[in-house]
Short mmCIF file of C-alpha atoms in Angstrom, two decimals:
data_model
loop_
_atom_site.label_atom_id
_atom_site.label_comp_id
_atom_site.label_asym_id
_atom_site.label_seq_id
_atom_site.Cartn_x
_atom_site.Cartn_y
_atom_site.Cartn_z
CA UNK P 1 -74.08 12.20 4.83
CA UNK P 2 -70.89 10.22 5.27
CA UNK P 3 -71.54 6.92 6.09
CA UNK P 4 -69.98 5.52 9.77
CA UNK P 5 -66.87 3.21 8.89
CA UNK P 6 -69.21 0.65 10.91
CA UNK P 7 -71.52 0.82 8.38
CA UNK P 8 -68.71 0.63 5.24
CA UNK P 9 -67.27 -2.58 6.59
CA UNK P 10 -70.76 -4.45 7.31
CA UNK P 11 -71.37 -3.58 3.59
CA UNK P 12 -68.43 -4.85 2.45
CA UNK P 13 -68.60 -8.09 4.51
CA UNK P 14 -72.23 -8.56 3.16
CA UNK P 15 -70.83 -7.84 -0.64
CA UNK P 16 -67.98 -10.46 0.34
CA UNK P 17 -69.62 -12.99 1.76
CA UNK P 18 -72.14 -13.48 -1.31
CA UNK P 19 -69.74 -13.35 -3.98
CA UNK P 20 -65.87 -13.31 -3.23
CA UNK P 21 -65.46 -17.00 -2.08
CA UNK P 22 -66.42 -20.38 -3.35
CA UNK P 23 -66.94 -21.11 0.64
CA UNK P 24 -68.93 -18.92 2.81
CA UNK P 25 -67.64 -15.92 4.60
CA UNK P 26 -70.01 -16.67 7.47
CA UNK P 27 -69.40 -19.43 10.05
CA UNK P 28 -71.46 -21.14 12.57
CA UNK P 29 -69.25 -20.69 15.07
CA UNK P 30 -68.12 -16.96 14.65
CA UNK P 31 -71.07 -14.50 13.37
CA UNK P 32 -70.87 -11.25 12.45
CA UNK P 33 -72.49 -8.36 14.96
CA UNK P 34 -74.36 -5.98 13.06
CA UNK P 35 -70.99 -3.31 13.45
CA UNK P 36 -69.45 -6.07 11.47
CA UNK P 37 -67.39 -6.85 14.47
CA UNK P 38 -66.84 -10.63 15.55
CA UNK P 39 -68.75 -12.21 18.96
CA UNK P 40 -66.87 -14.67 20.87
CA UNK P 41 -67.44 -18.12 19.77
CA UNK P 42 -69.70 -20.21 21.82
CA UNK P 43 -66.53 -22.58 22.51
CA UNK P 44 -68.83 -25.38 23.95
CA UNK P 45 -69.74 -25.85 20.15
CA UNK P 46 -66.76 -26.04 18.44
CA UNK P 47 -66.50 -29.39 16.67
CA UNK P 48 -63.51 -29.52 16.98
CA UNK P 49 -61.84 -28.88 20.31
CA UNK P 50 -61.10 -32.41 21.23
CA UNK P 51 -59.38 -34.96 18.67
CA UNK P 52 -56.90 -36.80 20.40
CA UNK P 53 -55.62 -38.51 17.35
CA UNK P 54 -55.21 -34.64 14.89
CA UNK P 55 -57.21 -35.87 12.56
CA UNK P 56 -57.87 -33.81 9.11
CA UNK P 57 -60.23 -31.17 9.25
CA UNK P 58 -61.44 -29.85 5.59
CA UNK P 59 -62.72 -26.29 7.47
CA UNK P 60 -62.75 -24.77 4.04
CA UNK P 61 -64.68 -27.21 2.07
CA UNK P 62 -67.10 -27.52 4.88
CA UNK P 63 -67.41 -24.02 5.78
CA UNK P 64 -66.37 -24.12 9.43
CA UNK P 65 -64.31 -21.15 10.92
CA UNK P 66 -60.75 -22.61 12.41
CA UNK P 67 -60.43 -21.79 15.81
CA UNK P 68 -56.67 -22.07 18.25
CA UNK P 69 -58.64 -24.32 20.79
CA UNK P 70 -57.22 -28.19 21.10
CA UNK P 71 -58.35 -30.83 23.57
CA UNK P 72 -58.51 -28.44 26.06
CA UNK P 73 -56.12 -25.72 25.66
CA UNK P 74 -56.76 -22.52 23.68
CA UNK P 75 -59.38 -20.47 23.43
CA UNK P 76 -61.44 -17.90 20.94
CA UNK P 77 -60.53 -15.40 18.65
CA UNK P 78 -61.47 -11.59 19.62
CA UNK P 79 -60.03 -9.46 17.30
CA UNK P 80 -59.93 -9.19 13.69
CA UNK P 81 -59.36 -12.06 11.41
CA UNK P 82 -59.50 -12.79 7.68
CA UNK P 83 -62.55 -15.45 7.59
CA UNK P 84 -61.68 -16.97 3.97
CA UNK P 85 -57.55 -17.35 4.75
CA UNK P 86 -58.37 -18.81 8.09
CA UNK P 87 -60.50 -21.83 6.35
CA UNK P 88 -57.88 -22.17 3.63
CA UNK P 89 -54.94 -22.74 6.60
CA UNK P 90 -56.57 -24.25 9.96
CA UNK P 91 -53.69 -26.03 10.66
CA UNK P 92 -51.70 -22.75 11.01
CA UNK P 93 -54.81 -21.78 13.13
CA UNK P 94 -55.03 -25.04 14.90
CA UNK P 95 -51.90 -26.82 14.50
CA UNK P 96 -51.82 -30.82 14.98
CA UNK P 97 -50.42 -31.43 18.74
CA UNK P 98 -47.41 -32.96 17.27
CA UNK P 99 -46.06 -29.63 15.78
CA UNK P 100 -43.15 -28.76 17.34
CA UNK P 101 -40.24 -26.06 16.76
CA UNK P 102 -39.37 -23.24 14.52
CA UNK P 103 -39.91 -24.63 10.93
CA UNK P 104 -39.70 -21.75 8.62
CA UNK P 105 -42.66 -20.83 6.01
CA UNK P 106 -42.46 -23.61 3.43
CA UNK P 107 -46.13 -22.13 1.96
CA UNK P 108 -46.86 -20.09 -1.07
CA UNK P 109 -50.05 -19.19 -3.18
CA UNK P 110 -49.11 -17.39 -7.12
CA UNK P 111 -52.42 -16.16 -5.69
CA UNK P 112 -49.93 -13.33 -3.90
CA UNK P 113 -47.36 -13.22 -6.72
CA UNK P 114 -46.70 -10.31 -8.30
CA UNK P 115 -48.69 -10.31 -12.01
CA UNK P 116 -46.70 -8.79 -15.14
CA UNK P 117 -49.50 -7.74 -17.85
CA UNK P 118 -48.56 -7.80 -21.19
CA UNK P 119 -50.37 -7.29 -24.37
CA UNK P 120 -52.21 -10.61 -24.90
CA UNK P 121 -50.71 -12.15 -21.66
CA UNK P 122 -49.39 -12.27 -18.13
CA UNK P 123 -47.07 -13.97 -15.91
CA UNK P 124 -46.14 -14.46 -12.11
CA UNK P 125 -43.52 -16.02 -10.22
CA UNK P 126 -42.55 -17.97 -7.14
CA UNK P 127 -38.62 -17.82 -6.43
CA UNK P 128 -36.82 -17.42 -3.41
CA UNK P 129 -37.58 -14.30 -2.96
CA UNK P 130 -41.33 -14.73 -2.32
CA UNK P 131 -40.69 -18.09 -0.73
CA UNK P 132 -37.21 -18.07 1.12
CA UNK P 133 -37.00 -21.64 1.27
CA UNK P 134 -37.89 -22.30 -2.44
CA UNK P 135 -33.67 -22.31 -2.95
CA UNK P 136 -33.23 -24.84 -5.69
CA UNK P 137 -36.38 -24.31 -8.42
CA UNK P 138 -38.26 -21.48 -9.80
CA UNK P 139 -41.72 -21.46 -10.66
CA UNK P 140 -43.31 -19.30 -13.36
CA UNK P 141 -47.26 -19.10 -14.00
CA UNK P 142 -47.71 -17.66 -17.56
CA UNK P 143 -50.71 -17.38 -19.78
CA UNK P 144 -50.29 -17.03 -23.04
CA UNK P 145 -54.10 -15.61 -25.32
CA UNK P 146 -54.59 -17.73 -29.00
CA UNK P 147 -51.57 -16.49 -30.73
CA UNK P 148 -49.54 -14.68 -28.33
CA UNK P 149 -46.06 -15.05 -28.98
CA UNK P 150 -43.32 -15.49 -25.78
CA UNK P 151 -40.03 -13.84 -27.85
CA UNK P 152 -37.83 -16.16 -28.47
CA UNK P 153 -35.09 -16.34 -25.45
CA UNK P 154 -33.16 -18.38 -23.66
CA UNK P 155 -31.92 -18.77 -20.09
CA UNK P 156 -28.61 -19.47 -17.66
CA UNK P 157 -30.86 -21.80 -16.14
CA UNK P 158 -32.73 -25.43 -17.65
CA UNK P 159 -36.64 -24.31 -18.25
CA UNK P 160 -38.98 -27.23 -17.78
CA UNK P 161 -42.94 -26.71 -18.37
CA UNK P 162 -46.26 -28.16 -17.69
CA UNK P 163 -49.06 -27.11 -19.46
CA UNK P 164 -51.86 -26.51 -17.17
CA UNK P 165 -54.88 -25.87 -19.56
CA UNK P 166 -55.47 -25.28 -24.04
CA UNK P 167 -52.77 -25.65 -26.46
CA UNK P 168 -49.09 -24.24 -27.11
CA UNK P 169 -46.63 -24.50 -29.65
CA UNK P 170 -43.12 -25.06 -28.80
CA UNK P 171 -39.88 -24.52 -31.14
CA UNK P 172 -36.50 -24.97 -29.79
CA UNK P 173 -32.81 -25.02 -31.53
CA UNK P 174 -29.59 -27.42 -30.73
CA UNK P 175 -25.96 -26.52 -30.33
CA UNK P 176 -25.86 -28.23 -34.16
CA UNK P 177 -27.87 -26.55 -35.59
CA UNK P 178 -30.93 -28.91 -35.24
CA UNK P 179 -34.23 -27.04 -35.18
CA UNK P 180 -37.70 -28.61 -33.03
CA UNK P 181 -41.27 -28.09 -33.65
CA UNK P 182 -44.11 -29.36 -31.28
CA UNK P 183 -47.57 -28.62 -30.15
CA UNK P 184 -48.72 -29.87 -26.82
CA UNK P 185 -52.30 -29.59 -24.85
CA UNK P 186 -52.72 -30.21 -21.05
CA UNK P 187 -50.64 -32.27 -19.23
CA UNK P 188 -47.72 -32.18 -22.23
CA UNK P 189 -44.23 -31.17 -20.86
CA UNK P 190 -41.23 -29.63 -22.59
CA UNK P 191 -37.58 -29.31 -21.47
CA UNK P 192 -34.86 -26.86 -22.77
CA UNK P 193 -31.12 -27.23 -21.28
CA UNK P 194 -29.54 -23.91 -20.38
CA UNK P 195 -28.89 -21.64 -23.18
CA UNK P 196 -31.20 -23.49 -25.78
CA UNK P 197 -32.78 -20.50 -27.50
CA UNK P 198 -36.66 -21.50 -27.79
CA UNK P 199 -39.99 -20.00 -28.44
CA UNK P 200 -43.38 -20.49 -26.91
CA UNK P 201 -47.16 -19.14 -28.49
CA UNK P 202 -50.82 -19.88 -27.41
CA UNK P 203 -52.69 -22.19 -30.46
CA UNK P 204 -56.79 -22.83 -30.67
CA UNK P 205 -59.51 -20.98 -29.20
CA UNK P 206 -58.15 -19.68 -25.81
CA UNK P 207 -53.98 -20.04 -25.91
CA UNK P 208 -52.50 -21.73 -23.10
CA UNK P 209 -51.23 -21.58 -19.93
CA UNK P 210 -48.61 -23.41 -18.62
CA UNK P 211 -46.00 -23.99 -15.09
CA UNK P 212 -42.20 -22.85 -15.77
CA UNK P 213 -39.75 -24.55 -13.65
CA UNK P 214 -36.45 -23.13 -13.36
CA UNK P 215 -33.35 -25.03 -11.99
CA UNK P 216 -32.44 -22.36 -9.46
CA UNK P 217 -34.28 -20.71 -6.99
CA UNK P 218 -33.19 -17.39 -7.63
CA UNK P 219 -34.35 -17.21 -11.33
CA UNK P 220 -35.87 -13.94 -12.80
CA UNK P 221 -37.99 -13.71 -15.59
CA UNK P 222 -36.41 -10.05 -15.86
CA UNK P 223 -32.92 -12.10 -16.35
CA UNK P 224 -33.98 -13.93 -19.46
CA UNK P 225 -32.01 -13.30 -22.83
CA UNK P 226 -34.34 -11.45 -25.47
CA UNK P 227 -33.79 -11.50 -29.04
CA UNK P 228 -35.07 -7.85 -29.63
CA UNK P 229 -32.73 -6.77 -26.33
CA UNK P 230 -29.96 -8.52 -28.04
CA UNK P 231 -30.07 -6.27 -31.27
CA UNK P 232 -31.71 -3.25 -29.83
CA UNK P 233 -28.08 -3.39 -27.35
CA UNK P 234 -25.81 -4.04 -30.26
CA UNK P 235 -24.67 -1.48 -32.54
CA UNK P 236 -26.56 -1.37 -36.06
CA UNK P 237 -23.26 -1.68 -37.68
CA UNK P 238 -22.18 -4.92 -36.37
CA UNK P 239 -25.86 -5.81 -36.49
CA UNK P 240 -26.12 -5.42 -40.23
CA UNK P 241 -22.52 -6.77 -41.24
CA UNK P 242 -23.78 -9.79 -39.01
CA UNK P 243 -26.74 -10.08 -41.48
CA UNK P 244 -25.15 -8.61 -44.52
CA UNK P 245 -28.14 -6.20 -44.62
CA UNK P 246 -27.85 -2.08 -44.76
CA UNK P 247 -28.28 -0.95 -40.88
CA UNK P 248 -31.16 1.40 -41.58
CA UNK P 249 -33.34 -1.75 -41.61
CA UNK P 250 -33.21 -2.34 -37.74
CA UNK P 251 -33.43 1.28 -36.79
CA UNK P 252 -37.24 0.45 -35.60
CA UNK P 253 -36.33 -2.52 -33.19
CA UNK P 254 -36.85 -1.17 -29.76
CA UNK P 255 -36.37 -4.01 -26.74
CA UNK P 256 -39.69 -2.79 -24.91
CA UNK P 257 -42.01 -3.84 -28.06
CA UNK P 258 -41.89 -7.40 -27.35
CA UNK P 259 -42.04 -10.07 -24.41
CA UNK P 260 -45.29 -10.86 -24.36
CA UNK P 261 -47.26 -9.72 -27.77
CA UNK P 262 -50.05 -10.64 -30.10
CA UNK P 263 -48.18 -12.12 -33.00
CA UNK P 264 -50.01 -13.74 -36.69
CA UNK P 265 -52.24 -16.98 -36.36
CA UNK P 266 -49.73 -19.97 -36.77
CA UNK P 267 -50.35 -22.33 -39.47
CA UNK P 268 -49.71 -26.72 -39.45
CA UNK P 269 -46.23 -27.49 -38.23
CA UNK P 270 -45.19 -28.59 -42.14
CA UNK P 271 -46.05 -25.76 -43.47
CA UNK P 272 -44.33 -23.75 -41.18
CA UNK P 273 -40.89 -25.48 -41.37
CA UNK P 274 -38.44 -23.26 -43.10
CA UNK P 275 -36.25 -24.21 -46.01
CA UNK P 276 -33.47 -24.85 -43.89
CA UNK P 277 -35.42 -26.96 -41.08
CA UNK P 278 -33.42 -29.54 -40.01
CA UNK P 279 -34.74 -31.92 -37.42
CA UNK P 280 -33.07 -32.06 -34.05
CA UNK P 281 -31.59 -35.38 -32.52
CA UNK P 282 -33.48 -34.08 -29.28
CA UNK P 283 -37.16 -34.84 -28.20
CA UNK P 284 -37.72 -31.63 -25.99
CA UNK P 285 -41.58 -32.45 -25.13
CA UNK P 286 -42.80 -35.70 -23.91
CA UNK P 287 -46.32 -36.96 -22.61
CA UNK P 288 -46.65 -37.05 -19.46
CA UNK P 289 -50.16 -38.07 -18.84
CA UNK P 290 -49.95 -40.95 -20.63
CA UNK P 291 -47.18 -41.91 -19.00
CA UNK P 292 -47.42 -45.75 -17.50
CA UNK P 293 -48.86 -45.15 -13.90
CA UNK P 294 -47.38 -46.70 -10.21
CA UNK P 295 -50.44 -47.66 -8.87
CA UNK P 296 -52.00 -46.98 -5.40
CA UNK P 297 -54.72 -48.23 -3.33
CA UNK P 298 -55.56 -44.80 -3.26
CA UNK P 299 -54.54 -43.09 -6.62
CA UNK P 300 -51.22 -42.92 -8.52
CA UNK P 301 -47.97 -41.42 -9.85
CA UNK P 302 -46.82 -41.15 -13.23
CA UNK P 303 -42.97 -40.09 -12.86
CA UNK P 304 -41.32 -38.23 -15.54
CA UNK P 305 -37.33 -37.88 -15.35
CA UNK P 306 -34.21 -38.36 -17.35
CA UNK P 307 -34.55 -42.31 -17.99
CA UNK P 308 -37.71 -41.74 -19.57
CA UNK P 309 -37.45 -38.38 -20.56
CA UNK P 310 -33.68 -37.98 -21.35
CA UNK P 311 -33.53 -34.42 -22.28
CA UNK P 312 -34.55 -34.09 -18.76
CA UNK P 313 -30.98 -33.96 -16.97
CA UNK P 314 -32.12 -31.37 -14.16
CA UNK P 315 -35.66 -31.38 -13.47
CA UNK P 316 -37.69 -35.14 -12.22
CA UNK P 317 -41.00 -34.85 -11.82
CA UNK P 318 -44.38 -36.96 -10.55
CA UNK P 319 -47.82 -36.30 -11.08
CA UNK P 320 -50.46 -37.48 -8.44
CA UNK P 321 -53.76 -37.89 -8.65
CA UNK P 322 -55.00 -38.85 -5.04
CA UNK P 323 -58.25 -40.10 -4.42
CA UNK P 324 -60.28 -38.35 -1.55
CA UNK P 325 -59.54 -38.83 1.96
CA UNK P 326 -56.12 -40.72 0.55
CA UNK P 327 -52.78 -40.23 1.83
CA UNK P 328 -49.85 -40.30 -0.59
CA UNK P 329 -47.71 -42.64 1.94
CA UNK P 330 -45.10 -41.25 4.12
CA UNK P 331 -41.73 -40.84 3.01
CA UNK P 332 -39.05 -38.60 2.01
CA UNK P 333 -36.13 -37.57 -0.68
CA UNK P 334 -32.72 -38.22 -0.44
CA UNK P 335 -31.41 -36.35 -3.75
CA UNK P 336 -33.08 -33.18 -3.89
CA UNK P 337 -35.85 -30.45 -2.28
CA UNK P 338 -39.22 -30.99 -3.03
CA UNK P 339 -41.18 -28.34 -4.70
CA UNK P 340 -45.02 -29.13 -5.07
CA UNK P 341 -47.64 -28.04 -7.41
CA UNK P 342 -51.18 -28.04 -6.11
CA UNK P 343 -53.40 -28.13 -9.22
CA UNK P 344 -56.78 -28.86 -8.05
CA UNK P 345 -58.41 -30.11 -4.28
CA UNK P 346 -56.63 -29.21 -0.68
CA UNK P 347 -54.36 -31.05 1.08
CA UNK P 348 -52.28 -31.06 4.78
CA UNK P 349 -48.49 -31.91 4.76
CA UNK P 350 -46.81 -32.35 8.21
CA UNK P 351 -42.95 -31.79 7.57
CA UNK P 352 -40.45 -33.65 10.22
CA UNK P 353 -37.41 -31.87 10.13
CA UNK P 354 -35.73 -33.89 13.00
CA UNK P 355 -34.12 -32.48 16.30
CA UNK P 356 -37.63 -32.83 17.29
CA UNK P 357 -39.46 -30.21 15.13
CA UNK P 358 -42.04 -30.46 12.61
CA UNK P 359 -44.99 -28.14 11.18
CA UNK P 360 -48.36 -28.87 9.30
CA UNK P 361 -49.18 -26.69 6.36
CA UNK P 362 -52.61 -26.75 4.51
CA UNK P 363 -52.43 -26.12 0.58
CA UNK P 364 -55.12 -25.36 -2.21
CA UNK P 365 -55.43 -25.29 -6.13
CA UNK P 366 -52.27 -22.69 -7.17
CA UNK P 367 -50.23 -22.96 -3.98
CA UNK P 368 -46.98 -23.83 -4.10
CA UNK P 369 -45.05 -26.03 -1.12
CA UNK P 370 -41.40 -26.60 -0.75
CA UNK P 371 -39.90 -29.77 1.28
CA UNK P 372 -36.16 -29.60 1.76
CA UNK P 373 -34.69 -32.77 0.54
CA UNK P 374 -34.24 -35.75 3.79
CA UNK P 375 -37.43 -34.50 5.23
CA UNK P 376 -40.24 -36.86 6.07
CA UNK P 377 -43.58 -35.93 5.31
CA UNK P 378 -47.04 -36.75 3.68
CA UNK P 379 -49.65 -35.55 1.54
CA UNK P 380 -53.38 -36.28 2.84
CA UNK P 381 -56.03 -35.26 0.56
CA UNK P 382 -58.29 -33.29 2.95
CA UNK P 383 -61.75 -33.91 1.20
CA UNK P 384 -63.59 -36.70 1.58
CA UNK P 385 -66.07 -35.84 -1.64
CA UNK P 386 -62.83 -34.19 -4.07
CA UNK P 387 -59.48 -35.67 -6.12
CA UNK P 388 -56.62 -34.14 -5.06
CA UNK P 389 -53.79 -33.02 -7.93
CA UNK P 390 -50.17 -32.41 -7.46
CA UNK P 391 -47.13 -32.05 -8.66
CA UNK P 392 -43.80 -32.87 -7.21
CA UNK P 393 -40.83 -31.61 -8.94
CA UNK P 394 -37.43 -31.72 -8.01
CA UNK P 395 -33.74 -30.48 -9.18
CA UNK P 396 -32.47 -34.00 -10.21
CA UNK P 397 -32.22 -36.23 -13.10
CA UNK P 398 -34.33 -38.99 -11.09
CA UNK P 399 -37.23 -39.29 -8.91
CA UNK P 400 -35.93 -41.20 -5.79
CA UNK P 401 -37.94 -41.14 -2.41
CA UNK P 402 -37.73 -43.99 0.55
CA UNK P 403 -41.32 -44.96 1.55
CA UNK P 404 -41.62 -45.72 5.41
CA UNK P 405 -44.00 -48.58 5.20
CA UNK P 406 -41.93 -50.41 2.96
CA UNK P 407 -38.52 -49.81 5.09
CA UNK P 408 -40.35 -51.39 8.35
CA UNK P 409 -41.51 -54.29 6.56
CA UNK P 410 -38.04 -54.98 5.03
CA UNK P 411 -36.45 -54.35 8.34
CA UNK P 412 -36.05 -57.55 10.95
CA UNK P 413 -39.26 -57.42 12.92
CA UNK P 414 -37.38 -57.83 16.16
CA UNK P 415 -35.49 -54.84 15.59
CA UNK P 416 -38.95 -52.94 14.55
CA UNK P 417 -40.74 -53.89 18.16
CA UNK P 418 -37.86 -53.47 19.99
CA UNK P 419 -38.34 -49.33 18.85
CA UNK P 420 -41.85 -49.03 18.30
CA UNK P 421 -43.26 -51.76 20.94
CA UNK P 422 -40.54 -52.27 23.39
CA UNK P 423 -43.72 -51.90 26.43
CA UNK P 424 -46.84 -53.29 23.79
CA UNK P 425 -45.97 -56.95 22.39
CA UNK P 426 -49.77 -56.92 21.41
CA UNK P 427 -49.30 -53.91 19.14
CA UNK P 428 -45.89 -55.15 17.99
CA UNK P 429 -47.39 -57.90 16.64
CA UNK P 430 -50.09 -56.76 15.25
CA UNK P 431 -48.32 -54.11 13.66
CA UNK P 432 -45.37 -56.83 11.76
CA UNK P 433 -48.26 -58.35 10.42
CA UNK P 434 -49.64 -55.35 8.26
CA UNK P 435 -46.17 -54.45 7.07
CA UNK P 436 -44.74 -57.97 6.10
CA UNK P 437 -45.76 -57.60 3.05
CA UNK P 438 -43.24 -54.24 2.33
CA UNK P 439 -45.59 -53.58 -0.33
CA UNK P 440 -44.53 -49.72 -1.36
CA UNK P 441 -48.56 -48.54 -1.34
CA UNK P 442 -46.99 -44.75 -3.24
CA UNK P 443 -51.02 -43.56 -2.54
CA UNK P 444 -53.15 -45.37 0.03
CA UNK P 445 -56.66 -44.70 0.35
CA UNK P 446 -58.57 -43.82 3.26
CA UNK P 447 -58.19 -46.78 6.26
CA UNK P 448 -59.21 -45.70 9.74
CA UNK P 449 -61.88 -42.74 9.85
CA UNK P 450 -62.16 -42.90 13.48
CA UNK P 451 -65.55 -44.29 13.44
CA UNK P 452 -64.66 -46.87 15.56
CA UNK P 453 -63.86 -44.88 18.69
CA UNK P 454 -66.98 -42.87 17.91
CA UNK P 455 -65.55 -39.96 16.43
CA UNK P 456 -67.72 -39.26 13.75
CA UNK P 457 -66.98 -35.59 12.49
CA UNK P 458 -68.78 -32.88 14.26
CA UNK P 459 -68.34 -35.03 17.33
CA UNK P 460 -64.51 -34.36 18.14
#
């Protein structure tokens, strides 16, 4: 007997919901029928309808289905919805009152990138054509199995790397004729300038894998200039003069047998270094996790660009590690677009785009966010219990950004209350007083929780 497509989908919810997500499928608020269909929500028990002040709301990490209802407007969800991407986004589903306009996407996940396989390795990327907004930097996800070769290449566009996870080796070669060596573990970066021909290959137990970052959003990994392409598209003649070897010797190189590909276990760095190896006057790679930190009340930044990483002429970076329930401070960048890196925890950004508009977006480990450069916005570590860490990257050769706090303490206090506190000389005062100090506070940690108006969670 064929079995009712009532029955199908309350099978496959039940398979879901015990071992598909890290959160559960099921919410208190929205349970399943036994067709697998959705009741209405009691709304009277929705925790939170009323929050005057849009406070975070970690629906994910807590299990708590999103729902469009806000201090009294909205109301329940009837039709279908995807449980899991609702929890990962409830500020899409319940957007802070202070959203306003027509802000374009400026979300991604490599989680819906398109995944090449290759033997021993894979790869996915985020350019502007999965995230229209990401126009000034590529991102690349590969992973690279203990000693998978990536053939050596180059590219139109500056490559700049973090390496998420194991170990890699790196070589690289200079316009004279200086050749580079390096291996690097987690948290290592390396930077090639356009056209610097380079190879990369997984080392130890379990490879690597690593974040690309491409100086222009339309980058391709399909554009990149491959050695075996190179002499599989050349004629064998000119090939062999070239190498004053017979051409029957490169009759077997065919462009689609490399890429990606299982190459030979790599010995030490000195005993790889050919007779010819002459060191380059670059450093390609640098450290960044031991890179002297800015610190925060509530985390910190270690910033990696061109004045402490010279090569670096295209591509500044900072790494953040923010506490939970911290807020790296509000602010935004005059010299470039942001492009974020969420490596571990979830987070809310509200982006003000002026002319009045703005939009929140909620990210997760391997989502990727974009803020156009002038922009203000934040980054508020949604859990109260996990570290949130991100990247910001951006197409320059520094990291500049103007912090808010530390602009209205360094502006004449007059001027400040005559904006802000025109009608509220109380406030104004009380508000001069915490910024005097224009201390820039890059992470703050958690301040006002609301428990002082009685808004414990659960009770908004």
């Amino acid at each position: 007997m064929v079995p009712r497509p009532s029955a199908l989908f309350a099978s496959a919810a039940v398979l879901l919901s015990t071992t598909a997500f890290a959160a559960p499928t099921r919410s208190s608020y929205q349970e399943p029928l036994e067709d697998g269909a959705l009741q209405e929500p009691p709304v009277a028990k929705y925790p939170f309808k009323n929050d005057p002040y849009d406070r975070k709301h970690d629906t994910y990490g807590e299990g708590v289905q999103p729902l469009p209802i806000r201090n009294g407007h909205g109301t329940s969800v009837l039709g279908p919805v995807n449980l899991d991407r609702d929890r990962q986004n409830p500020d899409l589903v319940r957007p802070p009152s202070t959203d306003h306009g027509i802000l374009p996407n400026l979300r991604w996940s490599f989680s819906d990138s398109h995944i090449r396989i290759e033997e021993g390795g894979w790869t996915r990327q985020t350019t502007v054509r999965e995230l229209a907004a990401s126009k000034e930097i590529a991102g690349v996800n590969m992973r690279l199995d203990a000693g998978v070769i990536r053939e050596l290449h180059w590219h139109k566009e500056a490559e700049w790397a973090y390496v998420l996870d194991g170990k890699v080796r790196v070589t690289a070669f200079d316009t004279d004729g200086g050749s580079f060596m390096d291996d690097l573990e987690k948290g290592d970066l390396w930077y090639f300038p356009s056209g610097h021909p380079h190879s990369l290959q997984g080392l130890g137990e379990n490879g690597t894998e690593f974040l690309l970052i491409f100086d222009s959003g339309d980058f391709s990994e399909d554009s990149t200039f491959l050695l075996n392409e190179w002499i599989e598209h050349t004629p064998k003649a000119v090939v062999a003069e070239n190498f004053r070897l017979p051409p029957e010797m490169f009759e077997n190189i065919h462009e689609k047998d490399k890429y990606i590909f299982q190459g030979s276990i790599p010995d030490s760095i000195d005993k790889e270094k050919p007779r010819a190896f002459k060191r380059s006057k670059h450093q390609y790679t640098h450290h960044m996790l031991d890179t002297p930190a800015q610190k925060g009340s509530g985390g910190q930044a270690k910033i990696v660009d061109s004045r402490n990483f010279p090569i670096s002429k295209t591509i500044a970076a900072g790494h953040l590690d923010i506490e939970p329930g911290a807020l790296r401070e509000m602010h935004w960048h005059p010299n470039a677009d942001e492009w974020s890196f969420f490596i571990r925890g979830r987070a809310r950004v509200t982006i003000f785009a002026a002319e009045g508009n703005a939009r929140t977006f909620d990210y997760m480990a391997g989502d990727v966010g974009v803020v156009p450069r002038n922009m203000g916005h934040f980054i508020e570590n949604l859990s109260d219990d996990e570290p949130l860490e991100v990247l910001e990257i951006f197409r320059a050769d520094e990291f500049q950004d103007f912090s808010l706090f530390q602009w209205m303490g360094e502006t004449p206090q007059r001027l400040v209350k005559d904006h802000l506190f025109q009608h509220d000389p109380k406030s104004g005062e009380k508000f001069s007083k915490m910024v005097e100090s224009a201390e820039k506070d890059v992470i703050k940690s958690q301040y006002y929780d609301g428990k002082e108006e009685g808004l414990e969670k659960g009770e908004l």
